[in-house]
Amino acid sequence: MKSLLFFLFTVSGILMAQKPNPPGTDIHSFANSSEVVVSHIALDLSVNFDTKTLSGTAALSLEHKKKTKTLILDTRDLTISDVTLDGSTSSASYTLGKEVQYLGRPLTITITPRTKLVIVHYSTSPNAAALQWLEPSQTAGKEKPFLFTQSEAILARSWVPCMDGPGVRMTYSATIRTRPDLLALMSAGNPVAKSTDGIYKFEMKQRISSYLLALAVGNLEFRSLGTRSGVYAEPGIVEKSAFEFVDLEKMITAAEELYGPYRWERYDLLVLPPSFPFGGMENPRLTFATPTILAGDRSLVALIAHELAHSWSGNLVTNATWNDFWLNEGFTVYFEHRIMEKVYGRTYTEMLATLTLKDLQETIVSIGATNADTRLKLDLTGRDPDDGMTDIAYNKGYFFLRLCEETFGREQWDGFLTKYFTDNAFTTMTTEQFLKHLDARFGVLSNKDVASKIKANEWIYSPGLPDNCPKPQSTEFEKVMSQVSSFMNGTPASKLTTEGWTTHHWLYFLRNIPDSVRLEKVIEMDYAFNFTRSGNSEILCEWFQRCIKADYETAFGPMRGYLMNVGRRKLVKPIYTALAKTEKGKTWAKQVYEKARPGYHSVTYNTIDGILK
Ligand code: BES
Ligand code: ZN
């Protein structure tokens, strides 16, 4: 009997331990948001470039859900000097829990069920993961320092004590105090010029998740692009930026025609210095963008369509947890393509889609078709969300939604999406809730016929790429492929037919040049097309990978310059990866990296450290 009881206990213990968290549980936040939520944050922060710190107060308004005597917030590397409640001047009782890797420390504050306001006095650490403090030499103007934040996925807690999970939404206001020669901007209503005293006030009236909290401070200017849009950049690149993004208003209109009104009033862009670790970040009302999209010919603006699309998919209807990340990114890639199709036509977007499929196939090969991270619904238990966020969420997500479009027809599908964004505006969504909506409208699970056409469960919960993946058709890329064949069969590079080719033609051309291509051919291509001197960072990234494989020495000087300047992870990671494949390459890479690393953002150097270790 005893042993039977023991057996039952053990088995149920194991089953309990293995039981997955119910959908919507946020494993990356300490916050007790099922008991009490932070509904508004009022920040008052001073920006200190000498100490590389933000310091001041965060006043958090509470909405009680249950009778609780504690408030638990997320923090990471914050120094807390005091906590007060409501109007009181005496300190509240609080403790900082023990540090957990990449999650930081829970800040537990004793409150009462009637506490309305909690004021945290704090300062950030000089190496706060969300903050990058740039020396003047790292900016376009080379004269003034620059600060920017990157809060997604769970880095907001390193500059604001908050409930740092996408499932909690709040409004915010802020007073930012900085040097009067710098302009401060946030993911909120923004000034268009510097103030005389360096004090700026902000207000975000719509409820957002903490990963959308954002701040940038630098020598910035504004150029209007339309009635509700414009661009901020350093003076030396602001004209170039305004030229590049001239179609912004058209994109906003196209997006609204597709899926309903833009709900955030203004849409502005901020072009950051080149160490910004991402292509873009959809901070509400103010997308942060890398200067590497300033190609001079407007050819890389799909990235803007992407960040704009997040104003619906992500910022309005938000992934409930980082396991549901594909609801943010897959929807956004799909929406991005639809905006681009409306503004630039189907020929263009079928090129984009073909490149997307190629990326997806290559990612699946590189991480393995049975790897659990190739599922749309992720399991990031015990991991830094950044480790599981690959382009699967983006590209497999895109093709799943495109499959829905092709199966149900555009009209039905667009009707569904418009309603989905309207009905669920300013709320969070789990993968399971989304599937329920999809089933209620189209029967993707309950109607046998539809279920077998879509295979939703396989797309979402199984690894690899299902066999019903849509196939983009690009006649432009067929032409590119025939030029690749001619070239590989001996036609000189200078005799290839490349008139009218755009960035995407060139990217596809380079990507289809076999790895085994000989050095003479690489040299020949460079003579004919001047790749090494291209001003287009996406082309350079592809080209340098070919140069590394062929050991084309001429390119290594410019490649060094590129790696020293560009900090966008997506554009440096493939180069370091290619270099790390040979001893010689790795030695060279380590030398360059030693110099380049201090200029990279933590997001980027955390990845590159892993490649070159
Ligand atoms: N929201 C992402 C950036 C992000 C994702 C930051 C996960 C932190 C964690 C943004 O919208 C994005 O996807 N940017 C892409 C560009 C896009 C065109 C695919 C990028 O930065 O490359
Ligand atoms: Zn995105």
XYZ file of C-alpha atoms and ligand atoms in Angstrom:
636
model
C 0.000 0.000 0.000
C 2.741 2.397 1.021
C 4.663 1.766 -2.129
C 1.514 2.179 -4.218
C 0.876 5.545 -2.590
C 4.488 6.485 -3.155
C 4.158 5.438 -6.776
C 0.993 7.488 -7.256
C 2.595 10.520 -5.644
C 5.671 10.253 -7.781
C 3.717 9.791 -11.009
C 1.362 12.653 -10.271
C 4.375 14.751 -9.264
C 6.036 14.067 -12.606
C 2.806 14.780 -14.477
C 2.351 18.013 -12.549
C 5.891 19.048 -13.306
C 5.399 18.344 -16.990
C 2.018 19.996 -17.275
C 2.548 22.956 -19.541
C 1.587 26.396 -18.316
C -1.913 27.339 -19.427
C -1.934 29.598 -22.497
C -1.390 33.214 -21.561
C 0.874 32.512 -18.562
C 3.886 34.791 -18.797
C 6.981 32.861 -17.771
C 9.208 35.881 -18.366
C 7.736 38.226 -15.784
C 7.740 38.217 -11.977
C 4.757 40.586 -11.844
C 1.645 39.519 -9.930
C -0.603 40.953 -12.623
C -3.457 38.553 -11.901
C -3.876 40.333 -8.543
C -3.104 43.939 -9.310
C -2.141 45.756 -12.504
C -0.195 48.905 -13.264
C -2.538 50.986 -15.425
C -0.402 54.123 -15.823
C 3.238 55.047 -15.324
C 4.360 58.645 -14.818
C 8.113 58.940 -15.320
C 10.353 61.794 -14.269
C 13.877 61.003 -15.422
C 17.131 62.897 -15.787
C 19.477 61.791 -18.544
C 23.116 61.835 -17.514
C 25.595 61.190 -20.337
C 28.616 61.397 -18.025
C 27.538 58.632 -15.681
C 25.515 56.851 -18.401
C 22.491 56.685 -16.152
C 18.842 57.645 -16.047
C 17.652 58.614 -12.603
C 14.433 59.839 -11.058
C 11.029 58.413 -10.293
C 8.396 56.136 -11.749
C 4.923 56.716 -10.273
C 2.761 53.666 -10.920
C -1.048 53.814 -10.759
C -2.652 50.578 -9.629
C -5.865 48.791 -10.552
C -6.697 46.124 -8.002
C -8.131 42.836 -9.198
C -7.934 40.859 -5.956
C -7.325 41.856 -2.355
C -3.559 41.709 -2.240
C -0.954 43.164 0.085
C 1.959 42.983 -2.302
C 2.886 44.447 -5.621
C 5.579 42.616 -7.572
C 7.418 44.461 -10.333
C 10.142 43.457 -12.753
C 13.519 45.154 -12.473
C 16.952 44.440 -13.891
C 20.159 46.177 -12.789
C 18.175 49.030 -11.219
C 19.311 50.763 -8.045
C 16.235 51.456 -5.941
C 16.739 54.277 -3.449
C 13.225 54.581 -2.060
C 9.592 53.552 -2.526
C 6.670 55.654 -1.281
C 2.896 55.095 -1.459
C 0.182 57.558 -2.441
C 0.888 60.981 -0.902
C 3.017 59.689 1.955
C 6.575 60.910 2.494
C 7.647 57.897 4.564
C 9.183 54.895 2.866
C 7.154 51.796 2.112
C 8.589 48.388 2.873
C 10.129 46.701 -0.159
C 12.621 43.984 -1.053
C 14.589 43.149 -4.163
C 14.607 39.395 -4.752
C 17.547 37.412 -5.979
C 18.871 37.904 -9.464
C 17.702 35.446 -12.121
C 19.666 35.362 -15.333
C 18.161 37.677 -18.005
C 14.933 38.056 -15.944
C 16.491 40.381 -13.374
C 15.107 40.779 -9.857
C 11.527 40.989 -8.581
C 10.812 44.149 -6.605
C 8.232 43.240 -3.965
C 6.472 46.191 -2.347
C 4.060 45.993 0.574
C 0.816 47.768 -0.331
C -2.798 47.682 0.878
C -5.855 46.867 -1.230
C -6.503 50.634 -1.254
C -3.074 51.768 -2.451
C -3.509 53.823 -5.625
C -0.035 55.090 -6.390
C 3.406 53.572 -5.880
C 6.407 55.838 -6.434
C 9.751 54.164 -7.086
C 12.893 56.302 -6.808
C 15.666 54.705 -8.826
C 18.543 54.921 -11.218
C 19.690 52.677 -14.049
C 23.030 50.928 -14.417
C 25.576 52.129 -17.025
C 25.237 48.735 -18.693
C 21.433 48.532 -18.612
C 20.531 46.046 -21.356
C 17.893 48.301 -22.931
C 20.068 51.386 -23.121
C 22.801 52.203 -25.545
C 24.863 55.275 -24.737
C 26.760 56.392 -27.823
C 29.922 58.437 -27.947
C 29.818 61.368 -30.388
C 32.108 59.351 -32.699
C 29.331 56.773 -33.123
C 26.863 59.315 -34.512
C 26.489 60.844 -37.968
C 27.418 64.321 -36.718
C 30.349 63.100 -34.557
C 29.824 65.998 -32.131
C 27.169 65.024 -29.631
C 26.352 61.913 -27.653
C 23.237 59.860 -28.264
C 21.047 57.596 -26.172
C 18.383 55.165 -27.324
C 16.371 52.391 -25.692
C 15.315 48.995 -27.033
C 12.742 47.423 -24.725
C 11.496 44.400 -26.691
C 11.371 41.657 -25.600
C 12.041 41.894 -21.837
C 14.500 44.751 -21.522
C 12.096 47.536 -20.413
C 12.688 46.433 -16.818
C 16.310 47.579 -17.121
C 15.197 51.220 -17.391
C 11.697 51.323 -15.877
C 10.462 49.276 -12.897
C 7.253 47.846 -14.367
C 5.097 44.805 -15.055
C 7.278 43.767 -17.937
C 5.137 41.308 -19.856
C 3.142 41.978 -23.036
C -0.095 40.930 -21.279
C -0.210 44.080 -19.114
C -1.253 47.322 -20.816
C -0.830 50.835 -19.493
C -0.822 54.467 -20.520
C 2.179 56.597 -19.641
C 3.426 60.127 -19.247
C 6.967 61.371 -18.796
C 9.136 64.338 -18.003
C 12.617 63.893 -19.442
C 15.415 66.247 -18.401
C 18.484 66.423 -20.624
C 21.087 68.800 -22.031
C 19.429 71.712 -23.849
C 21.429 71.002 -27.021
C 19.696 67.630 -27.420
C 16.160 66.627 -28.370
C 14.311 63.905 -26.458
C 11.701 61.707 -28.164
C 9.498 58.896 -26.898
C 6.909 56.386 -28.105
C 4.308 59.076 -27.350
C 3.291 62.574 -28.458
C 6.557 64.241 -29.511
C 8.072 67.733 -29.819
C 9.270 68.879 -33.257
C 12.096 71.081 -31.985
C 14.481 71.413 -29.068
C 13.312 73.170 -25.922
C 15.409 75.947 -24.398
C 15.824 74.212 -21.047
C 16.246 70.578 -22.106
C 13.008 69.555 -20.387
C 10.464 67.597 -22.429
C 6.984 66.357 -21.498
C 5.348 63.340 -23.068
C 2.011 61.647 -22.992
C 0.874 58.292 -24.387
C -2.880 58.159 -24.077
C -3.443 54.699 -25.528
C -2.712 51.631 -23.464
C 0.484 49.867 -24.515
C 2.588 46.953 -23.286
C 5.906 47.693 -21.578
C 8.012 46.414 -24.498
C 6.797 49.480 -26.401
C 8.203 51.992 -23.914
C 10.902 53.926 -25.762
C 13.170 56.930 -25.422
C 15.834 58.489 -27.646
C 17.962 61.562 -26.946
C 20.297 63.128 -29.459
C 21.014 65.973 -31.820
C 17.866 65.476 -33.865
C 15.848 67.427 -36.384
C 12.380 66.935 -37.773
C 11.102 66.969 -41.377
C 7.423 66.674 -42.126
C 6.383 64.038 -44.691
C 2.627 64.587 -44.645
C -0.266 65.660 -42.497
C 0.296 63.020 -39.860
C 3.805 61.763 -40.529
C 7.400 62.876 -40.529
C 10.959 61.843 -39.869
C 13.486 62.662 -37.156
C 17.210 62.223 -37.819
C 20.539 63.853 -37.172
C 20.936 67.049 -39.235
C 23.460 65.463 -41.629
C 21.090 62.695 -42.733
C 17.667 64.235 -42.282
C 17.297 65.284 -45.957
C 18.414 61.889 -47.171
C 15.882 60.322 -44.797
C 13.040 62.546 -45.989
C 13.873 61.519 -49.583
C 13.934 57.821 -48.752
C 10.580 57.799 -46.953
C 8.628 60.019 -49.308
C 5.936 57.310 -49.754
C 5.128 57.076 -46.047
C 1.686 58.710 -46.261
C 0.768 56.376 -49.139
C 1.703 53.418 -46.965
C -0.443 54.629 -44.063
C -3.402 55.108 -46.390
C -2.882 51.659 -47.934
C -2.741 50.076 -44.482
C -5.962 51.778 -43.409
C -7.739 50.682 -46.591
C -6.751 47.141 -45.773
C -7.469 46.706 -42.083
C -9.126 49.771 -40.616
C -8.204 53.154 -39.168
C -4.778 54.003 -37.802
C -5.445 54.352 -34.076
C -2.351 56.214 -32.856
C -2.863 59.696 -34.361
C 0.640 60.432 -35.717
C 3.156 58.082 -37.298
C 6.732 59.333 -37.300
C 10.080 57.720 -37.957
C 13.335 58.135 -36.104
C 16.516 57.229 -37.969
C 19.089 56.114 -35.411
C 22.872 55.825 -35.577
C 24.189 52.617 -37.234
C 24.701 50.687 -33.994
C 20.936 50.247 -33.598
C 20.763 46.439 -33.324
C 17.554 45.958 -35.335
C 16.254 47.005 -38.707
C 13.310 48.636 -37.088
C 11.344 48.709 -33.859
C 7.653 49.496 -33.863
C 7.616 51.917 -30.922
C 4.098 53.360 -31.087
C 3.810 56.726 -32.858
C 7.586 56.674 -33.441
C 9.190 53.766 -35.279
C 12.912 53.470 -34.584
C 14.856 52.579 -37.738
C 18.387 51.672 -38.739
C 20.188 54.079 -41.089
C 21.198 51.013 -43.140
C 17.872 51.329 -44.994
C 18.931 54.656 -46.461
C 19.992 53.044 -49.728
C 19.411 56.260 -51.688
C 16.922 54.620 -54.054
C 14.030 53.837 -51.664
C 14.573 50.138 -52.282
C 14.555 49.016 -48.654
C 11.390 50.708 -47.444
C 9.497 47.434 -46.970
C 10.983 47.633 -43.504
C 8.939 50.778 -42.865
C 5.790 49.043 -44.128
C 6.624 46.295 -41.633
C 6.965 48.600 -38.631
C 3.889 50.540 -39.693
C 1.897 47.288 -39.914
C 2.775 46.616 -36.269
C 0.511 49.572 -35.429
C -2.248 46.969 -35.920
C -0.549 43.581 -35.484
C 1.364 43.855 -32.245
C 0.670 47.299 -30.886
C -3.138 47.051 -31.168
C -3.586 43.272 -30.899
C -0.616 42.098 -28.887
C 0.923 38.659 -28.402
C -0.117 37.583 -24.899
C 3.290 36.038 -24.163
C 6.566 35.685 -26.045
C 5.551 32.098 -26.900
C 2.900 33.710 -29.112
C 5.490 35.957 -30.816
C 4.360 34.770 -34.270
C 1.045 36.598 -33.713
C 3.080 39.810 -33.675
C 5.637 39.072 -36.354
C 3.958 36.617 -38.744
C 0.899 38.856 -39.025
C 3.157 41.844 -39.532
C 5.142 40.279 -42.363
C 1.852 39.309 -44.014
C 0.434 42.827 -43.541
C 3.746 44.377 -44.705
C 3.495 42.447 -47.986
C -0.087 43.571 -48.480
C 0.854 47.233 -47.948
C 3.794 46.877 -50.336
C 1.574 45.213 -52.928
C -0.919 48.096 -52.771
C 1.774 50.755 -53.105
C 4.329 49.071 -55.405
C 2.502 46.174 -57.089
C 2.442 42.388 -57.073
C 5.593 41.923 -59.184
C 7.530 43.576 -56.410
C 5.927 41.642 -53.548
C 6.335 38.288 -55.270
C 10.061 39.003 -55.263
C 9.831 39.745 -51.533
C 7.830 36.559 -50.953
C 10.336 34.439 -52.888
C 13.163 35.801 -50.751
C 11.042 35.164 -47.659
C 10.584 31.515 -48.648
C 14.300 31.132 -49.299
C 15.097 32.599 -45.874
C 12.587 30.270 -44.269
C 13.948 27.164 -45.961
C 17.505 28.108 -45.038
C 16.556 28.741 -41.398
C 14.830 25.365 -41.171
C 17.884 23.649 -42.638
C 20.227 25.478 -40.297
C 18.334 24.860 -37.052
C 16.959 21.475 -38.138
C 13.498 20.484 -39.401
C 12.704 18.655 -36.172
C 13.879 21.495 -33.926
C 11.028 22.625 -31.633
C 11.903 26.249 -32.392
C 10.589 25.733 -35.925
C 7.033 25.570 -34.530
C 4.962 28.748 -34.697
C 3.892 28.410 -31.078
C 7.146 28.561 -29.154
C 8.094 27.056 -25.835
C 10.560 29.474 -24.271
C 10.398 27.942 -20.791
C 13.655 28.533 -18.952
C 15.142 30.543 -21.795
C 15.850 34.103 -22.736
C 13.068 34.889 -25.246
C 15.712 36.344 -27.549
C 17.178 32.839 -28.008
C 13.991 31.352 -29.450
C 13.049 34.288 -31.655
C 14.187 33.300 -35.109
C 12.699 34.216 -38.455
C 10.330 31.226 -38.126
C 7.774 33.461 -36.392
C 8.124 35.940 -39.246
C 8.343 33.808 -42.330
C 6.520 30.593 -41.445
C 3.886 32.874 -39.895
C 3.646 34.803 -43.157
C 3.163 31.670 -45.256
C 0.531 30.272 -42.897
C -1.522 33.462 -43.217
C -0.951 33.555 -46.966
C -2.269 29.986 -47.107
C -5.413 31.182 -45.317
C -5.767 34.013 -47.828
C -5.355 31.683 -50.809
C -7.739 29.108 -49.364
C -10.581 31.408 -48.249
C -10.143 34.106 -50.892
C -8.914 37.623 -50.328
C -12.254 39.223 -49.697
C -13.326 36.813 -46.966
C -9.889 36.821 -45.423
C -9.521 40.603 -45.372
C -13.002 40.882 -43.852
C -11.948 38.499 -41.119
C -8.716 40.380 -40.397
C -10.394 43.807 -40.293
C -12.890 42.490 -37.778
C -10.132 40.750 -35.822
C -8.158 43.988 -35.426
C -11.276 46.008 -34.576
C -12.810 43.566 -32.106
C -9.544 42.904 -30.310
C -8.035 46.388 -30.395
C -5.966 47.237 -27.305
C -6.085 43.673 -25.983
C -3.758 40.696 -25.949
C -4.134 37.472 -27.884
C -2.917 33.926 -27.362
C -2.352 31.510 -30.230
C -5.232 29.429 -28.878
C -7.655 32.377 -28.865
C -6.630 33.236 -32.405
C -7.252 29.656 -33.534
C -10.696 29.826 -31.945
C -11.528 32.976 -33.921
C -10.221 31.345 -37.080
C -12.257 28.223 -36.443
C -15.432 30.156 -35.614
C -15.196 32.006 -38.946
C -13.776 29.382 -41.325
C -13.968 26.028 -39.533
C -10.215 25.452 -39.700
C -10.424 22.859 -36.903
C -14.045 21.727 -36.853
C -14.813 21.410 -40.577
C -13.024 18.307 -41.837
C -12.583 19.571 -45.373
C -11.183 22.917 -44.344
C -9.051 21.359 -41.616
C -7.352 19.051 -44.121
C -6.704 21.915 -46.519
C -5.177 24.221 -43.904
C -3.543 21.809 -41.431
C -3.522 24.568 -38.812
C -2.342 22.340 -35.991
C 0.594 21.124 -38.033
C 1.620 24.681 -38.942
C 1.337 25.892 -35.381
C 2.350 22.980 -33.168
C 4.655 20.863 -35.362
C 8.205 21.572 -36.444
C 9.311 21.949 -40.073
C 7.418 23.260 -43.079
C 4.054 21.624 -43.985
C 3.627 20.403 -47.577
C 0.795 22.840 -48.290
C 3.067 25.869 -48.031
C 2.124 28.424 -50.722
C 4.575 28.922 -53.576
C 5.291 32.469 -54.675
C 5.709 33.032 -58.417
C 8.252 35.605 -59.444
C 8.892 36.012 -63.159
C 11.501 38.648 -62.329
C 13.462 36.110 -60.321
C 13.150 33.538 -63.086
C 15.023 36.026 -65.255
C 17.620 36.434 -62.517
C 18.063 32.666 -62.296
C 18.704 32.408 -66.008
C 21.463 35.010 -65.654
C 22.946 33.055 -62.752
C 23.058 29.944 -64.974
C 24.620 31.810 -67.883
C 27.262 33.217 -65.585
C 28.068 29.865 -64.022
C 28.212 28.357 -67.521
C 30.875 30.795 -68.645
C 29.173 33.986 -69.846
C 31.348 36.891 -68.645
C 29.764 38.969 -65.890
C 29.919 42.078 -68.056
C 27.777 40.359 -70.722
C 24.898 39.441 -68.419
C 21.511 41.087 -68.939
C 20.951 43.115 -65.790
C 19.312 46.351 -67.025
C 16.690 47.668 -64.670
C 17.670 45.373 -61.835
C 16.711 46.571 -58.373
C 18.197 45.737 -54.975
C 16.057 42.601 -54.768
C 17.220 41.305 -58.154
C 20.788 41.689 -56.994
C 20.093 40.040 -53.659
C 18.535 37.055 -55.395
C 21.380 36.895 -57.893
C 24.007 36.836 -55.151
C 22.122 34.349 -53.027
C 21.955 31.903 -55.892
C 25.630 32.009 -56.768
C 26.837 28.597 -55.541
C 29.164 28.443 -52.534
C 31.718 26.672 -54.674
C 32.178 29.648 -57.012
C 35.858 30.184 -57.827
C 37.842 33.274 -56.909
C 38.265 34.426 -60.543
C 34.515 34.608 -60.925
C 34.138 36.589 -57.723
C 36.744 39.065 -58.968
C 34.976 39.226 -62.317
C 31.647 40.037 -60.656
C 33.247 42.771 -58.608
C 34.767 44.362 -61.726
C 31.465 44.229 -63.558
C 29.101 45.256 -60.753
C 31.239 47.069 -58.170
C 29.708 45.176 -55.262
C 32.514 45.932 -52.801
C 31.813 49.630 -53.229
C 28.029 49.296 -53.011
C 26.321 51.748 -50.661
C 23.563 49.234 -50.039
C 24.072 47.386 -46.764
C 21.837 44.426 -47.663
C 23.791 43.842 -50.881
C 27.086 44.231 -49.023
C 26.000 41.660 -46.457
C 25.284 39.065 -49.171
C 28.377 39.991 -51.137
C 30.810 39.776 -48.226
C 29.600 36.254 -47.470
C 30.549 35.243 -51.017
C 33.909 36.996 -50.647
C 34.675 35.083 -47.434
C 33.923 31.742 -49.069
C 36.121 32.548 -52.054
C 38.788 34.215 -49.887
C 38.662 37.396 -51.977
C 41.194 39.537 -50.128
C 40.383 42.878 -51.742
C 37.024 42.870 -49.970
C 38.421 42.378 -46.471
C 39.389 46.035 -45.921
C 35.919 47.349 -46.797
C 34.384 44.456 -44.850
C 36.318 45.535 -41.784
C 34.990 49.082 -42.204
C 31.461 47.717 -42.507
C 31.741 45.577 -39.366
C 33.157 48.535 -37.434
C 30.276 50.759 -38.489
C 27.129 48.641 -38.755
C 25.713 47.193 -35.533
C 22.493 45.776 -36.938
C 22.534 42.146 -35.852
C 20.906 40.749 -38.967
C 23.580 42.372 -41.146
C 26.670 41.379 -39.153
C 25.724 37.948 -37.821
C 25.911 36.122 -41.189
C 29.332 37.646 -41.840
C 30.815 36.607 -38.500
C 29.209 33.174 -38.957
C 30.814 32.734 -42.384
C 34.179 33.910 -41.049
C 34.015 31.555 -38.057
C 33.931 28.544 -40.393
C 37.682 28.577 -41.046
C 40.615 29.056 -38.658
C 42.002 31.901 -40.723
C 38.626 33.600 -40.981
C 37.971 33.234 -37.293
C 41.308 34.740 -36.312
C 40.656 37.720 -38.576
C 37.085 38.057 -37.251
C 38.257 38.062 -33.653
C 40.711 40.868 -34.351
C 38.040 43.010 -35.966
C 35.478 42.117 -33.323
C 37.714 43.187 -30.480
C 37.637 46.722 -31.919
C 34.017 46.636 -33.071
C 32.384 45.122 -29.988
C 32.460 48.265 -27.781
C 30.364 49.982 -30.449
C 27.707 47.253 -30.624
C 24.473 47.078 -28.645
C 24.104 44.285 -26.054
C 21.575 42.529 -28.320
C 24.222 42.274 -31.023
C 27.295 41.450 -28.952
C 25.432 38.775 -26.977
C 24.815 36.976 -30.285
C 28.281 37.540 -31.774
C 30.030 36.492 -28.523
C 28.342 33.114 -28.991
C 29.569 32.796 -32.602
C 33.209 33.690 -31.949
C 33.718 32.020 -28.573
N 9.671 43.947 -33.342
C 10.736 43.641 -34.224
C 12.102 43.777 -33.605
C 12.334 42.888 -32.401
C 11.904 41.577 -32.376
C 13.028 43.366 -31.318
C 12.145 40.784 -31.259
C 13.264 42.583 -30.212
C 12.814 41.283 -30.177
C 10.666 44.500 -35.481
O 9.377 44.787 -35.901
C 11.274 43.694 -36.598
O 10.753 42.656 -36.879
N 12.351 44.181 -37.213
C 13.002 43.520 -38.309
C 12.644 44.140 -39.612
C 11.623 43.463 -40.430
C 11.493 44.107 -41.788
C 11.678 41.981 -40.516
C 14.498 43.686 -38.157
O 14.901 44.385 -37.217
O 15.249 43.162 -38.944
Zn 8.364 43.077 -36.618
